[in-house]
Coordinates of C-alpha atoms in Angstrom, one line a residue:
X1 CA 71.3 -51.5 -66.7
X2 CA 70.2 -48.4 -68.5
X3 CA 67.5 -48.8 -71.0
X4 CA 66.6 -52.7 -71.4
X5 CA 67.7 -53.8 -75.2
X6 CA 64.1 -55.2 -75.1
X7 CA 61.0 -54.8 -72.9
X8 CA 57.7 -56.7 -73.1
X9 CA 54.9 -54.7 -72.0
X10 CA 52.0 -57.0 -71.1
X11 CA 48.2 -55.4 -70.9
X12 CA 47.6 -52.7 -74.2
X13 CA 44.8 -50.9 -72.5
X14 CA 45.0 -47.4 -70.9
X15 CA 48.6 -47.1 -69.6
X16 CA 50.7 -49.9 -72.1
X17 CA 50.4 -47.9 -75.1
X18 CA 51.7 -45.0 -73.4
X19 CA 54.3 -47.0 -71.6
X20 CA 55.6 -48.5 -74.8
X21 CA 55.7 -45.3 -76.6
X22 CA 58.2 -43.7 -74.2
X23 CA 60.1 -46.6 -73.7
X24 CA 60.8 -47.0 -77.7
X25 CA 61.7 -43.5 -78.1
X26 CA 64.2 -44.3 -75.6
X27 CA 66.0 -47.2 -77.8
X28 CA 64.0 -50.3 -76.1
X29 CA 62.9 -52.6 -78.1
X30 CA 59.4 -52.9 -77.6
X31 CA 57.0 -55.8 -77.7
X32 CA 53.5 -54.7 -76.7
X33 CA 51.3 -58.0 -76.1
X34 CA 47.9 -58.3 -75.4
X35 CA 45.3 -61.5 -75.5
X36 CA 43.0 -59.3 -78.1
X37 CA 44.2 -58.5 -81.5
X38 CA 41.6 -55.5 -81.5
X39 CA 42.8 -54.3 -78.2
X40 CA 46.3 -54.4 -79.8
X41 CA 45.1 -52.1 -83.0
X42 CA 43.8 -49.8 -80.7
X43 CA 46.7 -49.2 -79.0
X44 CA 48.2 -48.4 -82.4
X45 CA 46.2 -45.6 -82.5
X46 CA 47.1 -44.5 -78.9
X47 CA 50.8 -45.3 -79.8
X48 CA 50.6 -42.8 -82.5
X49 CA 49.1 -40.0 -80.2
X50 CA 51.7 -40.5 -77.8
X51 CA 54.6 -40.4 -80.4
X52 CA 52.9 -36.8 -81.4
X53 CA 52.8 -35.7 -78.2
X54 CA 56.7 -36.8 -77.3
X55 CA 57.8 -35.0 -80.6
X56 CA 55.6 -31.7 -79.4
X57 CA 58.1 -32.4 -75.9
X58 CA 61.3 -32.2 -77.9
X59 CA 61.9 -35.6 -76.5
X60 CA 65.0 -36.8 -78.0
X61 CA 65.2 -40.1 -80.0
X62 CA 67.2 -42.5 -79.3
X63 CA 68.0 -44.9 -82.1
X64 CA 67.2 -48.5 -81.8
X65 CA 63.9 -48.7 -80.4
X66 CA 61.1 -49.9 -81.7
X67 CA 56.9 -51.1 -80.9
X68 CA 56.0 -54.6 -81.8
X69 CA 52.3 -55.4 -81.3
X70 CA 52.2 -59.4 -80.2
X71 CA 49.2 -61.6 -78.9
X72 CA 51.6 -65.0 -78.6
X73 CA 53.2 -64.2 -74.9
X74 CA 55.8 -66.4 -75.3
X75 CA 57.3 -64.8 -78.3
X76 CA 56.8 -61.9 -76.5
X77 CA 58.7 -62.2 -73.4
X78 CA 61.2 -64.3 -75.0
X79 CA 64.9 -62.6 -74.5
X80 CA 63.5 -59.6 -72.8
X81 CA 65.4 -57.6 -70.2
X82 CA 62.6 -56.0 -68.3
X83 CA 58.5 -57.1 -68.2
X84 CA 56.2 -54.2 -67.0
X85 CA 52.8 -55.8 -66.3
X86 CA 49.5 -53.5 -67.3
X87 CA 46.8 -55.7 -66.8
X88 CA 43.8 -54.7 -65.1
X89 CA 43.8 -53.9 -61.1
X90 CA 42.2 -57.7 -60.1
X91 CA 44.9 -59.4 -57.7
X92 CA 44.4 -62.9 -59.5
X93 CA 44.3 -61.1 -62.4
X94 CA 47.8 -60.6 -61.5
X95 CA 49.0 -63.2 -60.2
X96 CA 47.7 -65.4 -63.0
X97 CA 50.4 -63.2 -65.5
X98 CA 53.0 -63.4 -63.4
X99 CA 53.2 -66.6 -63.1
X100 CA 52.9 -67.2 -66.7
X101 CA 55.7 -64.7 -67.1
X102 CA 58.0 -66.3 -64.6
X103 CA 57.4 -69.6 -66.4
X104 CA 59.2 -68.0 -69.5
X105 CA 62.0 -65.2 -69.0
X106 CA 65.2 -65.7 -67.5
X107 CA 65.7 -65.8 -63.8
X108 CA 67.5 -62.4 -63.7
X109 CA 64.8 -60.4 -65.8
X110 CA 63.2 -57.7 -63.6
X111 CA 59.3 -58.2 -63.2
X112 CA 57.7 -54.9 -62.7
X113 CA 54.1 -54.0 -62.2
X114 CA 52.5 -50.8 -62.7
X115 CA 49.5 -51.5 -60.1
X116 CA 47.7 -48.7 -58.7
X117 CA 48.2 -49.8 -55.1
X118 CA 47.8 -53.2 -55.0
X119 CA 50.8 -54.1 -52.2
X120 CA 53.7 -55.8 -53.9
X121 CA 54.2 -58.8 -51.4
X122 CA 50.5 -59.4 -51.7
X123 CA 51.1 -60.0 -55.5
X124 CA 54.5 -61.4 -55.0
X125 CA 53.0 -64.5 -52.4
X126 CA 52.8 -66.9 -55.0
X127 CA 55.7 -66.0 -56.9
X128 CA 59.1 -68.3 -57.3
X129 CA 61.7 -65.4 -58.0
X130 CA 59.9 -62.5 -55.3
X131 CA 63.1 -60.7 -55.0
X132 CA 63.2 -59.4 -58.8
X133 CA 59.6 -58.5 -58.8
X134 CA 59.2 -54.4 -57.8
X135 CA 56.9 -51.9 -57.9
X136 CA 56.9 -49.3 -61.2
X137 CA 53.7 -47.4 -61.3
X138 CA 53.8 -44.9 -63.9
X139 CA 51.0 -41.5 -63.7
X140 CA 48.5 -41.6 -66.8
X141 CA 49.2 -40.5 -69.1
X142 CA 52.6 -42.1 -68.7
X143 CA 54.5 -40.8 -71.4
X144 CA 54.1 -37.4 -70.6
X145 CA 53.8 -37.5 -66.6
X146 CA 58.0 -38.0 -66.1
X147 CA 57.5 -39.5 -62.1
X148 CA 57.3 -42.7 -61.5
X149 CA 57.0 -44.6 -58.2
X150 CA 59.4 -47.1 -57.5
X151 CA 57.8 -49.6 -54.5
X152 CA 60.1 -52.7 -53.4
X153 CA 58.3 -55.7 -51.6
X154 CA 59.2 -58.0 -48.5
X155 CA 61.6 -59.5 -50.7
X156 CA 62.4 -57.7 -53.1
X157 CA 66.6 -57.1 -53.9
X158 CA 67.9 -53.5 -53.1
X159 CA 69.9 -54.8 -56.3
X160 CA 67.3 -54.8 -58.1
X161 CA 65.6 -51.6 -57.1
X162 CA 69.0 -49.9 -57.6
X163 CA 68.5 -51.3 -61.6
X164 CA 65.2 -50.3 -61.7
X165 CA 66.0 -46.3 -60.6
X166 CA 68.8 -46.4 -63.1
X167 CA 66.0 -47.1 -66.1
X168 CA 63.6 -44.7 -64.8
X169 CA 66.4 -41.8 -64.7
X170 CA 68.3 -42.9 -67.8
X171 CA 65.0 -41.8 -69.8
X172 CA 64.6 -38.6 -67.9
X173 CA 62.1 -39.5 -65.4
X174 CA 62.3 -38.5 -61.8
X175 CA 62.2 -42.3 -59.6
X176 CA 60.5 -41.8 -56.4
X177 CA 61.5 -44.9 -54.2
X178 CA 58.9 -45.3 -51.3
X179 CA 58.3 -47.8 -48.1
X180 CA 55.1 -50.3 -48.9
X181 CA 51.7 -49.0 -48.4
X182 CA 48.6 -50.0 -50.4
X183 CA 48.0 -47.2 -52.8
X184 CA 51.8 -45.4 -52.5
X185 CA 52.5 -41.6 -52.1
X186 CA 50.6 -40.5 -55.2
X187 CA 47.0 -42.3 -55.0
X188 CA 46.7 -41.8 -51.1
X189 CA 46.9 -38.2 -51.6
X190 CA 44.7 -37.7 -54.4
X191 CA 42.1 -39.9 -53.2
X192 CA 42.4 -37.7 -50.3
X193 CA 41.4 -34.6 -52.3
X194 CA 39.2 -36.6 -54.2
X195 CA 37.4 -37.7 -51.1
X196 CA 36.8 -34.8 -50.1
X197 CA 35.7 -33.2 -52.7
X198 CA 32.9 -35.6 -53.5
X199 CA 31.6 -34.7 -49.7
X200 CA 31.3 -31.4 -50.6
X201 CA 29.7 -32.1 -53.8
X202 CA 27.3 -34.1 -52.3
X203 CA 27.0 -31.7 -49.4
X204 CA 26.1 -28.7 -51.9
X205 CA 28.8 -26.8 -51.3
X206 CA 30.4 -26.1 -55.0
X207 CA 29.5 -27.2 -58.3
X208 CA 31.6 -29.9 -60.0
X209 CA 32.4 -26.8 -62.1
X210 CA 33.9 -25.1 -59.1
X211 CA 35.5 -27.8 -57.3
X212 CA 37.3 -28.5 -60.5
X213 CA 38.0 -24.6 -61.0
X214 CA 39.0 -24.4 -57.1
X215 CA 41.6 -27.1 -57.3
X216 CA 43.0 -26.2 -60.9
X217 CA 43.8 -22.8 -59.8
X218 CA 44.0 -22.4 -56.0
X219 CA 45.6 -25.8 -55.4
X220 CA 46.8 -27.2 -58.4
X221 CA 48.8 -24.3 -59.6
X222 CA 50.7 -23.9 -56.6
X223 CA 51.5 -27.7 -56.4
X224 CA 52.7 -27.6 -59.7
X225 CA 55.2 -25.4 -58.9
X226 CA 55.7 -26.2 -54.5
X227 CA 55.5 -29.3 -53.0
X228 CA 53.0 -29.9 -50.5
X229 CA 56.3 -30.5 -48.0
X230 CA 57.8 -26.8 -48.9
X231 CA 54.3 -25.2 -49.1
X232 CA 54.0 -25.5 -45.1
X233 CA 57.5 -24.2 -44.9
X234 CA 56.5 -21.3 -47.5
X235 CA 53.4 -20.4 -45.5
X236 CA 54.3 -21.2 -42.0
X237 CA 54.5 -24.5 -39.9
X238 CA 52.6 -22.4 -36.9
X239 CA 49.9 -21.8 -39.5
X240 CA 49.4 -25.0 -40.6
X241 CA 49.1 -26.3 -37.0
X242 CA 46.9 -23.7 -36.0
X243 CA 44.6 -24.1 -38.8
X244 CA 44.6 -27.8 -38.8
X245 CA 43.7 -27.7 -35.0
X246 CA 40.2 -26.9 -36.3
X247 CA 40.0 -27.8 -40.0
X248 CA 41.2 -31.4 -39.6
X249 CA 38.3 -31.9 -37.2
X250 CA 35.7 -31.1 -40.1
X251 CA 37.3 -32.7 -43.2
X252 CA 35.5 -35.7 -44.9
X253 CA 36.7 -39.2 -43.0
X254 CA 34.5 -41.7 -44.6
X255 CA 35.5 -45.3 -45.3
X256 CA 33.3 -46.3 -47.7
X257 CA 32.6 -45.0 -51.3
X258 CA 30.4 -41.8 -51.3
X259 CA 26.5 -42.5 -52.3
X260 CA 27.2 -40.2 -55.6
X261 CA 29.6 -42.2 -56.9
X262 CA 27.5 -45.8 -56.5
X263 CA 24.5 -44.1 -58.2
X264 CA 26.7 -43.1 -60.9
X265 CA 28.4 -46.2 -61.9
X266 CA 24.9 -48.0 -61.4
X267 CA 23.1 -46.5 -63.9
X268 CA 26.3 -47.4 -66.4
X269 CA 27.8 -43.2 -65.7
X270 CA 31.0 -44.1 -66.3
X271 CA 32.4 -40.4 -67.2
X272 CA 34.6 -40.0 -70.6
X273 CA 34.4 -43.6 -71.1
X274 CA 30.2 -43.5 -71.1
X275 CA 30.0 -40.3 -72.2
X276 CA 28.2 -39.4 -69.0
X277 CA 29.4 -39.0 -65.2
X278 CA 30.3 -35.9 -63.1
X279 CA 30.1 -34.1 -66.4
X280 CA 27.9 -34.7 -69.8
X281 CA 29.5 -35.0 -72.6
X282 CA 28.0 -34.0 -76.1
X283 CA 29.2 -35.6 -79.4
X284 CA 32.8 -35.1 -80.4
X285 CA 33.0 -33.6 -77.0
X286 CA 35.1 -36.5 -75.4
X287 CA 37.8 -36.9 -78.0
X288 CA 38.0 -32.7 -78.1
X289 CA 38.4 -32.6 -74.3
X290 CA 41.1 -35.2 -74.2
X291 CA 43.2 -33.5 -77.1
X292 CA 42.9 -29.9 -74.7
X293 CA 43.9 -32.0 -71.6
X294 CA 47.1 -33.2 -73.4
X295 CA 48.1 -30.1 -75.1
X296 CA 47.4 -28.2 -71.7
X297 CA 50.0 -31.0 -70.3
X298 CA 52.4 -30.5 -72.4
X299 CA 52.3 -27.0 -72.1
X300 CA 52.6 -27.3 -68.5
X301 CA 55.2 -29.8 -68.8
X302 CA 57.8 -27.7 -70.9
X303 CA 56.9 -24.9 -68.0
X304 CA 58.0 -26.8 -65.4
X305 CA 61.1 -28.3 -66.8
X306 CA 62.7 -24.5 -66.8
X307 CA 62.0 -23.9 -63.2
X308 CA 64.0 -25.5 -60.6
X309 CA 62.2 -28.0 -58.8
X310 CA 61.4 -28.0 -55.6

């Protein structure tokens, strides 16, 4: 299978509309559904963001695909090739969809999910069909991030996988396949930095300013360009261990979620979303921030496309 005729993409709320955008621009037929009309005009709106943003790529078009914006799931899913489900990160949640999903398509539809980290055989359990149900989590925003992961469960068909690769790289997006493990390669690692960067905000250390500036341009930059992997070849594997022999010792190991981040969300400090968190954000200041963030993408993006990867 290369790009599914059609493709019902259930859940229009951060990562659907971005999801469906791509995937019409590659010749899918779309059918966006969601239980909320309103929720379903706002992704309109996202849609059309995301189609500016794909023609600022260059992205080529490829004739045949379309968005449909449906609230009935059943007309939705009916005939399609391939289901990504967006919901919400609740397990139930979930499992509540899929089953209603299963109920409808054909036996041989693949049933992705674009969970965060939620394991696949946990979600699979009460599943009939478990071996076409896979892991595909797309990086926000998802039409211009071109990784996604590709995570089978227990029981999950290599067959299937194999199908699933084949999409992801027929519409120019690097698949990375990966073993099982509750929040895969790319959320363990940057909760990892995340993690330890709110100790050392809450320790005093740097500014949010600085930790941002820090990682942007000391980190960031780099990793951009070298993989984490290659960067310990680059700077030496007898450097690494001889730094981590001490450093590792002193980095941030908590298990919980730091203090910061409860008071925050308590007093309804959601970030962008609130208009307050880490930062404040003045009027007009959230929608101009997010316009720099995907220009600055963008930018990036068309950077990295002419170097060799590595």
């Amino acid at each position: 299978m290369a790009i599914p005729t059609i493709t019902t993409v259930i859940g229009s709320g951060s990562m659907g509309p971005g999801i469906a955008a791509l995937l019409a621009r590659s010749g899918s037929q779309v059918r966006l559904n969601d239980i909320s009309q309103d929720a379903l005009d706002r992704a309109k709106k996202v849609i059309d963001g995301a189609t500016a943003a794909l023609d600022d790529l260059g992205t080529p078009v490829v004739e045949g695909g379309s968005v449909t914006y449906q609230t009935d799931q059943r007309l939705a899913l009916e005939g399609a090739n391939l289901v990504i489900e967006a919901v919400p990160e609740k397990l139930e949640l979930k499992r509540m969809v899929l089953q209603q999903v299963e109920e409808i398509v054909s036996p041989t539809t693949i049933i992705a999910t674009n969970t965060s980290g939620i394991p696949i055989t946990t979600m699979a359990e009460s599943m009939q069909n478990p071996e076409r149900f896979i892991g595909m989590h797309w990086s926000n925003p998802p039409h211009l991030i071109p990784m996604i992961e590709v995570i089978k469960g227990e029981k999950t068909t290599e067959t299937v996988e194999k199908e699933l690769v084949t999409i992801v790289e027929s519409f120019g997006y690097e698949a990375v396949r990966q073993k099982e493990k509750a929040g895969f390669i790319e959320n363990r690692v940057l909760y990892a930095i995340l993690r330890e960067c709110m100790a050392l905000l809450e320790e005093g250390i740097a500014t949010q300013k600085d930790l941002d500036t820090c990682v942007k341009w000391g980190i960031g930059y780099k990793l951009a360009v070298i993989g984490p992997m290659r960067l310990v070849d680059m700077a030496g594997l007898d450097i690494y261990e001889s730094v981590a022999s001490y450093l590792n010792q002193d980095l941030d190991a908590r298990a919980d979620v730091p203090d910061l981040v409860k008071s925050l969300t308590s007093s309804g400090k959601l970030g962008m979303k609130s208009g307050q968190g880490l930062y404040d954000y003045g009027e007009g200041e959230v929608e101009a921030k997010r316009a720099d963030i995907i220009k600055g993408l963008v930018a990036v993006r068309k950077t990295l496309s002419e170097i060799t990867p590595v």
